[in-house]
XYZ file of N, CA, C and O in Angstrom:
872
model
N -49.304 5.837 -46.426
C -49.821 4.588 -45.874
C -49.776 4.679 -44.369
O -48.772 5.038 -43.756
N -50.889 4.252 -43.659
C -50.966 4.318 -42.213
C -50.288 3.127 -41.564
O -50.368 2.021 -42.023
N -49.558 3.394 -40.469
C -48.972 2.324 -39.675
C -50.010 1.744 -38.750
O -50.907 2.455 -38.315
N -49.890 0.421 -38.422
C -50.871 -0.180 -37.493
C -50.766 0.529 -36.158
O -49.675 0.840 -35.671
N -51.883 0.713 -35.523
C -51.902 1.374 -34.224
C -51.416 0.455 -33.116
O -51.271 -0.756 -33.286
N -51.146 1.017 -31.992
C -50.659 0.206 -30.850
C -51.599 -0.904 -30.472
O -51.183 -1.979 -30.050
N -52.876 -0.688 -30.594
C -53.850 -1.714 -30.208
C -53.728 -2.939 -31.085
O -53.757 -4.085 -30.614
N -53.551 -2.721 -32.397
C -53.430 -3.862 -33.318
C -52.138 -4.639 -33.048
O -52.084 -5.869 -33.123
N -51.091 -3.868 -32.742
C -49.815 -4.536 -32.450
C -49.934 -5.428 -31.225
O -49.432 -6.557 -31.175
N -50.618 -4.947 -30.189
C -50.821 -5.733 -28.978
C -51.638 -6.979 -29.234
O -51.322 -8.077 -28.748
N -52.688 -6.856 -30.057
C -53.533 -8.006 -30.372
C -52.756 -9.061 -31.143
O -52.890 -10.268 -30.911
N -51.920 -8.572 -32.070
C -51.128 -9.537 -32.847
C -50.182 -10.311 -31.945
O -49.976 -11.512 -32.093
N -49.604 -9.601 -30.959
C -48.707 -10.294 -30.028
C -49.438 -11.317 -29.184
O -48.926 -12.420 -28.917
N -50.635 -10.993 -28.744
C -51.406 -11.956 -27.943
C -51.762 -13.191 -28.745
O -51.700 -14.334 -28.252
N -52.135 -12.982 -30.005
C -52.510 -14.128 -30.856
C -51.301 -15.035 -31.061
O -51.391 -16.262 -30.996
N -50.117 -14.441 -31.288
C -48.914 -15.255 -31.483
C -48.558 -16.032 -30.218
O -48.190 -17.212 -30.265
N -48.727 -15.365 -29.049
C -48.427 -16.063 -27.795
C -49.360 -17.236 -27.556
O -48.940 -18.319 -27.120
N -50.671 -17.043 -27.830
C -51.632 -18.139 -27.665
C -51.307 -19.299 -28.596
O -51.419 -20.486 -28.241
N -50.871 -18.968 -29.814
C -50.529 -20.010 -30.779
C -49.360 -20.853 -30.285
O -49.341 -22.083 -30.372
N -48.330 -20.184 -29.753
C -47.152 -20.923 -29.262
C -47.504 -21.797 -28.074
O -47.007 -22.928 -27.939
N -48.345 -21.301 -27.159
C -48.756 -22.111 -26.007
C -49.529 -23.340 -26.439
O -49.348 -24.447 -25.910
N -50.429 -23.142 -27.441
C -51.200 -24.289 -27.946
C -50.280 -25.314 -28.588
O -50.431 -26.529 -28.424
N -49.253 -24.852 -29.324
C -48.316 -25.764 -29.971
C -47.524 -26.560 -28.943
O -47.330 -27.771 -29.073
N -47.086 -25.923 -27.846
C -46.360 -26.637 -26.803
C -47.222 -27.693 -26.136
O -46.773 -28.793 -25.803
N -48.488 -27.381 -25.893
C -49.380 -28.329 -25.214
C -49.638 -29.555 -26.059
O -49.793 -30.670 -25.554
N -49.708 -29.412 -27.375
C -50.023 -30.554 -28.240
C -48.802 -31.394 -28.557
O -48.916 -32.597 -28.794
N -47.600 -30.831 -28.556
C -46.387 -31.591 -28.928
C -45.601 -32.046 -27.729
O -44.733 -32.892 -27.834
N -45.885 -31.526 -26.545
C -45.136 -31.922 -25.347
C -43.794 -31.264 -25.263
O -42.967 -31.649 -24.459
N -43.515 -30.269 -26.126
C -42.234 -29.590 -26.105
C -42.201 -28.608 -24.971
O -43.151 -27.863 -24.756
N -41.109 -28.560 -24.231
C -40.968 -27.664 -23.098
C -40.197 -26.443 -23.546
O -39.253 -26.532 -24.303
N -40.608 -25.361 -23.064
C -39.916 -24.116 -23.384
C -38.614 -24.052 -22.641
O -38.404 -24.738 -21.644
N -37.736 -23.191 -23.153
C -36.413 -23.069 -22.542
C -36.494 -22.547 -21.131
O -35.617 -22.790 -20.317
N -37.621 -21.804 -20.842
C -37.746 -21.227 -19.514
C -38.201 -22.242 -18.478
O -38.188 -21.966 -17.293
N -38.654 -23.464 -18.936
C -39.139 -24.455 -17.984
C -37.969 -24.993 -17.177
O -36.955 -25.384 -17.725
N -38.131 -25.044 -15.832
C -37.064 -25.519 -14.948
C -37.268 -26.969 -14.538
O -36.475 -27.519 -13.800
N -38.342 -27.615 -14.983
C -38.627 -28.991 -14.600
C -37.748 -29.947 -15.380
O -37.583 -29.821 -16.586
N -37.117 -30.891 -14.683
C -36.337 -31.956 -15.302
C -36.732 -33.274 -14.685
O -36.822 -33.381 -13.470
N -36.991 -34.257 -15.525
C -37.367 -35.566 -15.040
C -36.148 -36.270 -14.458
O -35.096 -36.321 -15.071
N -36.310 -36.757 -13.240
C -35.208 -37.433 -12.565
C -35.011 -38.838 -13.132
O -35.959 -39.581 -13.293
N -33.746 -39.190 -13.406
C -33.444 -40.550 -13.866
C -33.434 -41.495 -12.676
O -33.056 -41.102 -11.566
N -33.908 -42.741 -12.839
C -33.955 -43.675 -11.705
C -32.563 -43.962 -11.159
O -31.612 -44.104 -11.905
N -32.452 -44.052 -9.814
C -31.168 -44.334 -9.178
C -30.800 -45.790 -9.414
O -31.650 -46.673 -9.335
N -29.517 -46.070 -9.698
C -29.107 -47.476 -9.908
C -29.225 -48.265 -8.618
O -29.014 -47.744 -7.527
N -29.610 -49.557 -8.736
C -29.727 -50.427 -7.559
C -28.353 -50.622 -6.945
O -27.364 -50.759 -7.656
N -28.263 -50.606 -5.608
C -26.949 -50.780 -4.957
C -26.348 -52.144 -5.285
O -27.030 -53.163 -5.243
N -25.082 -52.131 -5.627
C -24.393 -53.387 -5.975
C -24.147 -54.196 -4.724
O -23.784 -53.673 -3.675
N -24.369 -55.517 -4.793
C -24.111 -56.421 -3.675
C -22.652 -56.843 -3.723
O -22.166 -57.308 -4.736
N -21.989 -56.652 -2.631
C -20.566 -56.980 -2.585
C -20.371 -58.487 -2.662
O -21.231 -59.272 -2.273
N -19.208 -58.889 -3.154
C -18.907 -60.321 -3.270
C -18.867 -60.986 -1.915
O -19.222 -62.143 -1.749
N -18.442 -60.206 -0.893
C -18.347 -60.802 0.450
C -19.710 -61.157 1.007
O -19.873 -62.138 1.730
N -20.752 -60.337 0.639
C -22.078 -60.610 1.191
C -22.775 -61.763 0.484
O -23.698 -62.357 1.020
N -22.348 -62.054 -0.753
C -23.018 -63.119 -1.503
C -22.272 -64.448 -1.426
O -22.837 -65.485 -1.718
N -20.985 -64.410 -1.066
C -20.213 -65.654 -1.034
C -20.685 -66.532 0.120
O -20.877 -66.049 1.234
N -20.902 -67.831 -0.114
C -21.338 -68.720 0.971
C -20.254 -68.900 2.010
O -19.074 -68.928 1.697
N -20.652 -69.003 3.261
C -19.701 -69.220 4.346
C -19.225 -70.667 4.321
O -20.033 -71.586 4.323
N -17.895 -70.886 4.247
C -17.408 -72.273 4.190
C -17.735 -73.032 5.461
O -17.649 -72.501 6.562
N -18.140 -74.281 5.288
C -18.460 -75.130 6.436
C -17.218 -75.881 6.871
O -16.590 -76.568 6.062
N -16.800 -75.731 8.134
C -15.589 -76.427 8.569
C -15.751 -77.933 8.525
O -16.822 -78.470 8.821
N -14.686 -78.608 8.117
C -14.708 -80.063 8.061
C -14.600 -80.639 9.468
O -13.676 -80.304 10.198
N -15.572 -81.464 9.874
C -15.498 -82.012 11.235
C -14.306 -82.937 11.400
O -13.907 -83.640 10.481
N -13.720 -82.917 12.561
C -12.580 -83.771 12.841
C -13.026 -85.221 12.961
O -14.089 -85.527 13.479
N -12.189 -86.145 12.459
C -12.471 -87.578 12.550
C -11.869 -88.186 13.812
O -11.922 -89.383 14.003
N -11.263 -87.343 14.639
C -10.542 -87.839 15.806
C -11.400 -87.720 17.059
O -11.841 -86.630 17.412
N -11.669 -88.843 17.768
C -12.402 -88.744 19.033
C -11.592 -87.948 20.044
O -10.362 -87.955 20.034
N -12.286 -87.248 20.933
C -11.581 -86.479 21.960
C -10.802 -87.396 22.895
O -9.715 -87.044 23.366
N -11.362 -88.572 23.171
C -10.686 -89.536 24.053
C -11.071 -90.944 23.612
O -12.255 -91.271 23.522
N -10.058 -91.761 23.320
C -10.327 -93.139 22.896
C -9.070 -93.982 23.072
O -7.952 -93.468 23.045
N -9.284 -95.289 23.271
C -8.184 -96.244 23.418
C -8.375 -97.379 22.418
O -9.520 -97.753 22.100
N -7.256 -97.924 21.947
C -7.287 -98.966 20.935
C -6.277 -100.052 21.312
O -5.214 -99.753 21.866
N -6.609 -101.298 21.008
C -5.708 -102.407 21.308
C -5.885 -103.500 20.262
O -7.001 -103.765 19.797
N -4.771 -104.131 19.889
C -4.830 -105.211 18.910
C -3.472 -105.871 18.771
O -2.584 -105.684 19.610
N -3.311 -106.624 17.700
C -2.064 -107.345 17.466
C -1.554 -107.035 16.066
O -2.321 -106.602 15.188
N -0.267 -107.282 15.862
C 0.303 -107.142 14.530
C -0.235 -108.279 13.653
O -0.634 -109.333 14.149
N -0.248 -108.041 12.355
C -0.792 -109.043 11.435
C -0.029 -110.362 11.482
O -0.602 -111.436 11.245
N 1.276 -110.298 11.801
C 2.064 -111.531 11.877
C 2.008 -112.167 13.260
O 2.683 -113.167 13.522
N 1.200 -111.576 14.163
C 0.995 -112.084 15.524
C 2.288 -112.092 16.340
O 2.400 -112.820 17.328
N 3.253 -111.264 15.950
C 4.525 -111.234 16.668
C 4.451 -110.399 17.931
O 5.253 -110.588 18.851
N 3.503 -109.454 17.994
C 3.436 -108.551 19.133
C 2.041 -107.957 19.240
O 1.212 -108.077 18.324
N 1.794 -107.304 20.370
C 0.557 -106.559 20.580
C 0.870 -105.067 20.500
O 2.023 -104.641 20.684
N -0.153 -104.298 20.229
C 0.028 -102.849 20.157
C -1.218 -102.164 20.711
O -2.347 -102.620 20.499
N -0.992 -101.084 21.456
C -2.093 -100.308 22.014
C -1.826 -98.833 21.762
O -0.675 -98.383 21.766
N -2.900 -98.077 21.533
C -2.802 -96.637 21.268
C -3.827 -95.920 22.131
O -4.984 -96.363 22.227
N -3.419 -94.829 22.749
C -4.322 -93.999 23.537
C -4.341 -92.595 22.938
O -3.286 -92.001 22.706
N -5.553 -92.074 22.678
C -5.726 -90.763 22.047
C -6.455 -89.833 23.012
O -7.497 -90.203 23.568
N -5.900 -88.639 23.192
C -6.536 -87.623 24.029
C -6.288 -86.240 23.411
O -5.156 -85.788 23.318
N -7.387 -85.582 22.987
C -7.313 -84.189 22.532
C -6.223 -83.940 21.484
O -5.420 -83.010 21.589
N -6.191 -84.782 20.472
C -5.257 -84.593 19.372
C -3.845 -85.089 19.618
O -2.976 -84.944 18.763
N -3.601 -85.680 20.793
C -2.308 -86.271 21.108
C -2.472 -87.782 21.230
O -3.563 -88.272 21.548
N -1.379 -88.521 21.005
C -1.461 -89.977 21.090
C -0.161 -90.551 21.621
O 0.926 -90.018 21.376
N -0.289 -91.644 22.378
C 0.859 -92.473 22.728
C 0.535 -93.902 22.305
O -0.642 -94.286 22.238
N 1.572 -94.667 22.021
C 1.391 -96.062 21.612
C 2.438 -96.915 22.306
O 3.520 -96.436 22.677
N 2.101 -98.192 22.475
C 3.023 -99.143 23.105
C 3.051 -100.404 22.265
O 2.008 -101.017 22.000
N 4.246 -100.762 21.827
C 4.468 -102.001 21.076
C 5.169 -102.967 22.021
O 6.168 -102.612 22.668
N 4.684 -104.202 22.113
C 5.256 -105.142 23.077
C 5.118 -106.573 22.560
O 4.014 -106.995 22.175
N 6.240 -107.315 22.576
C 6.166 -108.720 22.155
C 5.989 -109.658 23.350
O 5.902 -110.883 23.187
N 5.971 -109.105 24.583
C 5.751 -109.922 25.771
C 6.983 -110.625 26.284
O 6.899 -111.382 27.259
N 8.132 -110.372 25.665
C 9.370 -111.058 26.080
C 10.477 -110.042 26.390
O 10.792 -109.794 27.546
N 11.048 -109.487 25.332
C 12.158 -108.548 25.546
C 12.058 -107.275 24.723
O 12.778 -106.311 25.001
N 11.196 -107.260 23.709
C 11.161 -106.099 22.812
C 9.904 -105.266 23.053
O 8.780 -105.773 22.992
N 10.126 -103.990 23.310
C 9.018 -103.068 23.527
C 9.418 -101.686 23.046
O 10.610 -101.394 22.860
N 8.430 -100.823 22.855
C 8.717 -99.445 22.464
C 7.527 -98.560 22.790
O 6.376 -98.932 22.526
N 7.813 -97.399 23.366
C 6.795 -96.371 23.605
C 6.963 -95.297 22.533
O 8.071 -94.843 22.260
N 5.840 -94.892 21.955
C 5.871 -93.892 20.887
C 4.847 -92.802 21.200
O 3.856 -93.041 21.902
N 5.064 -91.612 20.657
C 4.124 -90.518 20.895
C 4.128 -89.549 19.719
O 5.058 -89.534 18.906
N 3.079 -88.726 19.649
C 2.974 -87.733 18.576
C 1.584 -87.160 18.505
O 0.747 -87.368 19.394
N 1.319 -86.441 17.409
C 0.026 -85.789 17.209
C -0.877 -86.635 16.314
O -0.423 -87.499 15.576
N -2.165 -86.324 16.396
C -3.158 -86.937 15.511
C -3.782 -85.817 14.682
O -4.293 -84.848 15.236
N -3.706 -85.929 13.363
C -4.271 -84.904 12.496
C -5.796 -85.005 12.479
O -6.372 -86.034 12.841
N -6.445 -83.908 12.034
C -7.914 -83.894 11.994
C -8.486 -84.940 11.040
O -9.640 -85.348 11.186
N -7.685 -85.361 10.038
C -8.179 -86.383 9.107
C -7.962 -87.793 9.635
O -8.245 -88.766 8.944
N -7.447 -87.918 10.888
C -7.262 -89.227 11.487
C -5.897 -89.845 11.263
O -5.673 -91.002 11.628
N -4.958 -89.101 10.691
C -3.611 -89.617 10.434
C -2.750 -89.524 11.686
O -2.732 -88.492 12.361
N -2.025 -90.611 11.979
C -1.103 -90.636 13.112
C 0.316 -90.806 12.590
O 0.580 -91.643 11.728
N 1.229 -90.011 13.148
C 2.661 -90.138 12.866
C 3.368 -90.083 14.211
O 3.686 -89.007 14.719
N 3.629 -91.257 14.797
C 4.220 -91.325 16.125
C 5.666 -91.798 16.028
O 6.017 -92.580 15.141
N 6.485 -91.331 16.951
C 7.889 -91.714 16.956
C 8.321 -92.102 18.366
O 7.745 -91.658 19.361
N 9.369 -92.963 18.430
C 9.926 -93.397 19.704
C 11.436 -93.469 19.627
O 12.052 -93.023 18.646
N 12.036 -94.040 20.640
C 13.491 -94.129 20.697
C 14.030 -95.141 19.678
O 13.322 -96.052 19.253
N 15.301 -94.917 19.311
C 16.020 -95.835 18.412
C 15.326 -96.001 17.054
O 15.319 -97.088 16.470
N 14.742 -94.906 16.568
C 14.137 -94.925 15.234
C 12.773 -95.579 15.145
O 12.255 -95.788 14.038
N 12.158 -95.898 16.262
C 10.826 -96.509 16.229
C 9.806 -95.503 15.686
O 9.877 -94.305 15.979
N 8.863 -96.000 14.905
C 7.824 -95.114 14.371
C 6.549 -95.897 14.093
O 6.577 -97.115 13.870
N 5.454 -95.177 14.135
C 4.148 -95.754 13.839
C 3.434 -94.829 12.857
O 3.334 -93.622 13.102
N 2.960 -95.400 11.770
C 2.149 -94.672 10.797
C 0.785 -95.349 10.758
O 0.686 -96.540 10.433
N -0.255 -94.589 11.092
C -1.584 -95.198 11.148
C -2.673 -94.230 10.733
O -2.444 -93.033 10.558
N -3.864 -94.772 10.590
C -5.034 -93.977 10.224
C -6.230 -94.445 11.038
O -6.515 -95.646 11.111
N -6.930 -93.495 11.622
C -8.172 -93.796 12.332
C -9.278 -94.060 11.323
O -9.514 -93.252 10.414
N -9.952 -95.185 11.463
C -11.051 -95.550 10.576
C -12.376 -95.249 11.290
O -12.895 -96.075 12.041
N -12.887 -94.015 11.072
C -14.156 -93.587 11.674
C -14.151 -93.738 13.191
O -15.197 -93.962 13.800
N -12.995 -93.638 13.795
C -12.892 -93.711 15.246
C -13.043 -95.099 15.826
O -12.906 -95.283 17.034
N -13.280 -96.106 14.975
C -13.536 -97.465 15.470
C -12.297 -98.344 15.480
O -12.230 -99.329 16.200
N -11.321 -97.985 14.657
C -10.136 -98.839 14.509
C -8.972 -98.010 13.999
O -9.168 -96.998 13.320
N -7.766 -98.440 14.346
C -6.555 -97.850 13.782
C -5.847 -98.915 12.967
O -5.543 -100.002 13.469
N -5.601 -98.624 11.703
C -4.834 -99.498 10.826
C -3.517 -98.803 10.494
O -3.468 -97.577 10.352
N -2.454 -99.587 10.374
C -1.192 -98.968 9.997
C -0.027 -99.918 10.096
O -0.193 -101.143 10.055
N 1.159 -99.339 10.225
C 2.390 -100.120 10.372
C 3.208 -99.546 11.519
O 3.152 -98.343 11.800
N 3.965 -100.399 12.172
C 4.857 -99.973 13.244
C 6.228 -100.572 12.975
O 6.354 -101.740 12.593
N 7.251 -99.732 13.137
C 8.629 -100.173 12.918
C 9.376 -100.084 14.236
O 9.518 -99.000 14.816
N 9.873 -101.234 14.717
C 10.610 -101.310 15.977
C 11.778 -102.274 15.798
O 11.589 -103.389 15.274
N 12.971 -101.857 16.205
C 14.140 -102.728 16.120
C 14.456 -103.201 14.720
O 14.950 -104.324 14.527
N 14.147 -102.404 13.734
C 14.434 -102.775 12.351
C 13.360 -103.610 11.692
O 13.393 -103.829 10.484
N 12.376 -104.109 12.475
C 11.282 -104.889 11.888
C 10.053 -104.027 11.656
O 9.718 -103.165 12.480
N 9.407 -104.234 10.539
C 8.208 -103.453 10.188
C 7.003 -104.383 10.185
O 7.011 -105.417 9.519
N 5.966 -104.009 10.955
C 4.801 -104.875 11.121
C 3.513 -104.099 10.826
O 3.321 -102.993 11.335
N 2.650 -104.707 10.017
C 1.304 -104.159 9.838
C 0.458 -104.549 11.044
O 0.672 -105.595 11.656
N -0.507 -103.692 11.400
C -1.337 -103.998 12.560
C -2.739 -103.414 12.384
O -2.973 -102.526 11.557
N -3.654 -103.926 13.196
C -5.004 -103.368 13.300
C -5.377 -103.393 14.775
O -5.258 -104.426 15.431
N -5.808 -102.247 15.296
C -6.177 -102.137 16.711
C -7.602 -101.616 16.811
O -7.901 -100.522 16.328
N -8.468 -102.427 17.421
C -9.866 -102.030 17.581
C -10.035 -101.111 18.789
O -9.223 -101.120 19.725
N -11.111 -100.345 18.761
C -11.398 -99.478 19.903
C -11.650 -100.334 21.139
O -12.388 -101.328 21.087
N -10.993 -99.955 22.222
C -11.023 -100.773 23.437
C -11.952 -100.158 24.484
O -12.106 -98.940 24.568
N -12.558 -101.046 25.256
C -13.359 -100.644 26.403
C -12.719 -101.224 27.662
O -12.226 -102.348 27.653
N -12.717 -100.440 28.718
C -12.121 -100.932 29.958
C -12.698 -102.286 30.322
O -13.896 -102.513 30.158
N -11.809 -103.186 30.795
C -10.403 -102.957 31.170
C -9.399 -103.093 30.032
O -8.198 -103.025 30.280
N -9.867 -103.326 28.814
C -8.927 -103.431 27.697
C -8.231 -102.088 27.479
O -8.793 -101.029 27.764
N -7.013 -102.160 26.944
C -6.286 -100.931 26.670
C -4.864 -100.980 27.175
O -4.277 -102.051 27.356
N -4.315 -99.804 27.417
C -2.903 -99.642 27.754
C -2.736 -99.289 29.228
O -3.389 -98.368 29.739
N -1.832 -100.010 29.904
C -1.568 -99.802 31.331
C -0.076 -99.612 31.547
O 0.754 -100.152 30.815
N 0.238 -98.878 32.638
C 1.645 -98.626 32.934
C 1.848 -98.483 34.438
O 0.964 -97.982 35.145
N 3.021 -98.903 34.910
C 3.381 -98.752 36.326
C 4.854 -98.396 36.417
O 5.690 -98.949 35.691
N 5.157 -97.456 37.307
C 6.545 -97.061 37.572
C 6.725 -96.969 39.081
O 5.926 -96.333 39.776
N 7.767 -97.617 39.602
C 7.995 -97.617 41.050
C 9.428 -98.025 41.332
O 10.195 -98.394 40.425
N 9.786 -97.971 42.586
C 11.084 -98.470 43.046
C 10.836 -99.602 44.032
O 10.133 -99.413 45.041
N 11.351 -100.771 43.729
C 11.157 -101.954 44.576
C 12.527 -102.497 44.956
O 13.323 -102.880 44.075
N 12.821 -102.520 46.260
C 14.112 -103.023 46.748
C 15.277 -102.357 46.033
O 16.187 -103.018 45.508
N 15.200 -101.054 45.957
C 16.237 -100.199 45.355
C 16.362 -100.358 43.843
O 17.270 -99.772 43.234
N 15.457 -101.132 43.225
C 15.491 -101.299 41.771
C 14.378 -100.463 41.134
O 13.236 -100.462 41.612
N 14.718 -99.767 40.066
C 13.706 -98.998 39.341
C 12.880 -99.946 38.474
O 13.424 -100.690 37.651
N 11.578 -99.884 38.673
C 10.659 -100.784 37.964
C 9.822 -99.973 36.971
O 9.212 -98.962 37.332
N 9.807 -100.422 35.721
C 8.921 -99.859 34.695
C 8.161 -101.014 34.059
O 8.774 -101.950 33.527
N 6.854 -100.928 34.120
C 6.036 -101.990 33.523
C 5.037 -101.440 32.534
O 4.446 -100.371 32.739
N 4.854 -102.166 31.447
C 3.845 -101.811 30.448
C 3.015 -103.023 30.106
O 3.555 -104.134 29.960
N 1.689 -102.836 30.016
C 0.789 -103.947 29.716
C -0.219 -103.522 28.657
O -0.688 -102.381 28.635
N -0.551 -104.467 27.799
C -1.665 -104.303 26.860
C -2.677 -105.378 27.199
O -2.368 -106.583 27.146
N -3.877 -104.954 27.570
C -4.963 -105.885 27.847
C -5.865 -105.915 26.617
O -6.435 -104.888 26.225
N -5.965 -107.084 26.005
C -6.763 -107.235 24.786
C -8.221 -107.541 25.128
O -8.559 -107.892 26.263
N -9.084 -107.418 24.131
C -10.513 -107.554 24.399
C -10.919 -108.960 24.811
O -11.973 -109.149 25.426
N -10.082 -109.978 24.482
C -10.401 -111.345 24.911
C -9.895 -111.629 26.324
O -10.003 -112.758 26.820
N -9.325 -110.603 26.993
C -8.840 -110.778 28.357
C -7.377 -111.141 28.458
O -6.796 -111.115 29.554
N -6.743 -111.502 27.341
C -5.327 -111.849 27.384
C -4.486 -110.585 27.595
O -4.911 -109.467 27.286
N -3.276 -110.783 28.146
C -2.387 -109.673 28.458
C -1.010 -109.904 27.853
O -0.518 -111.024 27.814
N -0.414 -108.818 27.390
C 0.955 -108.840 26.880
C 1.688 -107.699 27.567
O 1.246 -106.546 27.521
N 2.809 -108.008 28.229
C 3.519 -106.952 28.931
C 4.971 -107.279 29.175
O 5.397 -108.436 29.096
N 5.746 -106.235 29.476
C 7.156 -106.382 29.807
C 7.438 -105.559 31.061
O 6.969 -104.421 31.200
N 8.212 -106.151 31.965
C 8.651 -105.473 33.178
C 10.158 -105.250 33.081
O 10.914 -106.188 32.801
N 10.586 -104.022 33.302
C 12.004 -103.691 33.235
C 12.512 -103.345 34.629
O 11.980 -102.442 35.288
N 13.520 -104.087 35.067
C 14.169 -103.821 36.355
C 15.557 -103.267 36.070
O 16.419 -103.981 35.563
N 15.756 -101.992 36.396
C 17.053 -101.354 36.161
C 17.583 -101.633 34.757
O 18.765 -101.937 34.559
N 16.700 -101.544 33.773
C 17.103 -101.693 32.379
C 17.086 -103.095 31.838
O 17.316 -103.301 30.637
N 16.797 -104.098 32.664
C 16.732 -105.483 32.199
C 15.278 -105.905 32.035
O 14.484 -105.780 32.976
N 14.942 -106.411 30.849
C 13.543 -106.714 30.523
C 13.221 -108.184 30.732
O 14.056 -109.069 30.514
N 11.969 -108.429 31.136
C 11.447 -109.787 31.298
C 9.933 -109.723 31.151
O 9.328 -108.642 31.262
N 9.269 -110.871 30.894
C 7.808 -110.859 30.811
C 7.194 -110.311 32.103
O 7.650 -110.613 33.201
N 6.158 -109.493 31.951
C 5.527 -108.868 33.113
C 4.522 -109.820 33.756
O 3.848 -110.595 33.056
N 4.388 -109.784 35.089
C 3.327 -110.560 35.735
C 1.970 -109.967 35.379
O 1.864 -108.797 34.983
N 0.939 -110.752 35.518
C -0.401 -110.283 35.184
C -0.856 -109.209 36.170
O -0.537 -109.244 37.353
N -1.626 -108.271 35.653
C -2.274 -107.284 36.503
C -3.741 -107.660 36.661
O -4.303 -108.420 35.849
N -4.341 -107.178 37.719
C -5.792 -107.303 37.877
C -6.412 -106.223 36.998
O -6.263 -105.026 37.279
N -7.083 -106.597 35.914
C -7.581 -105.584 34.981
C -8.685 -104.699 35.552
O -8.994 -103.662 34.969
N -9.266 -105.104 36.654
C -10.309 -104.268 37.259
C -9.713 -103.180 38.149
O -10.239 -102.070 38.236
N -8.597 -103.503 38.808
C -7.993 -102.553 39.755
C -6.594 -102.106 39.367
O -6.099 -101.102 39.884
N -5.930 -102.834 38.486
C -4.563 -102.526 38.133
C -3.534 -103.062 39.112
O -2.336 -102.808 38.960
N -3.970 -103.818 40.117
C -3.039 -104.342 41.121
C -2.128 -105.401 40.503
O -2.554 -106.237 39.709
N -0.830 -105.359 40.892
C 0.141 -106.315 40.406
C 1.216 -106.481 41.478
O 1.600 -105.527 42.140
N 1.700 -107.693 41.636
C 2.743 -107.973 42.626
C 4.081 -108.147 41.924
O 4.225 -108.977 41.018
N 5.053 -107.354 42.342
C 6.401 -107.395 41.756
C 7.396 -107.627 42.882
O 7.502 -106.800 43.811
N 8.097 -108.749 42.808
C 9.111 -109.098 43.815
C 8.543 -109.005 45.234
O 9.179 -108.474 46.147
N 7.336 -109.520 45.383
C 6.703 -109.555 46.696
C 6.065 -108.255 47.137
O 5.451 -108.192 48.210
N 6.160 -107.206 46.326
C 5.548 -105.914 46.685
C 4.410 -105.618 45.735
O 4.541 -105.779 44.513
N 3.300 -105.153 46.285
C 2.135 -104.865 45.451
C 2.225 -103.445 44.894
O 2.426 -102.477 45.632
N 2.082 -103.364 43.593
C 2.060 -102.068 42.881
C 0.698 -101.887 42.224
O -0.104 -102.833 42.135
N 0.475 -100.714 41.735
C -0.763 -100.426 41.008
C -0.458 -99.877 39.641
O 0.163 -98.795 39.505
N -0.853 -100.613 38.627
C -0.730 -100.108 37.246
C -1.944 -99.240 36.947
O -3.051 -99.497 37.416
N -1.741 -98.224 36.130
C -2.827 -97.282 35.788
C -2.937 -97.141 34.272
O -1.940 -97.314 33.556
N -4.150 -96.831 33.788
C -4.299 -96.597 32.351
C -3.335 -95.491 31.892
O -3.212 -94.446 32.535
N -2.644 -95.760 30.799
C -1.670 -94.783 30.264
C -2.343 -93.925 29.208
O -3.021 -94.420 28.306
N -2.179 -92.602 29.337
C -2.745 -91.642 28.388
C -1.685 -90.605 28.032
O -0.697 -90.446 28.752
N -1.873 -89.898 26.905
C -0.885 -88.862 26.524
C -0.758 -87.770 27.581
O -1.709 -87.448 28.264
């Protein structure tokens, strides 16, 4: 029996190769020798929590940068004035006869006041939209509710300190919006009703000598 010649063997190999190429083209199968690989899509970059979190909006302060308040206690026993400057406050409680107290402290951003003075005096109050201060004041063991409206000059808190005829003089006045005044003058530690001041200039005469009272601020 004759063996196939080299030519027939070559033809058979070509036919088999053509068949395999045709099969790959119709089925989409890639040969092992193919180096092409389809790239997988890159994942979208994750957004950090810091970039998506909303920026908190600061709460605006309810405290005016500068304001004065004056009013009376609910029982009408005394007058009270408060001066606010840049988060600080001073207050003056005065019955116009012998009892008075100066208090001071901070004002919180929510409008809360916690002021203290000598001999256990204290004031607890709240600013109402900057227009009024409501609260209580404790002086000499008595506790009084009060309301003080925002004051416009000449209303408000006034003070004078001087030496007259070798006596140390300390005066405090509250000028109310109706023009009335409540004040105490202390001479070397002894208290008495204060003389009226000129609310336009602050001029006041004490024991024959003219002094000048000035608006009191923290």
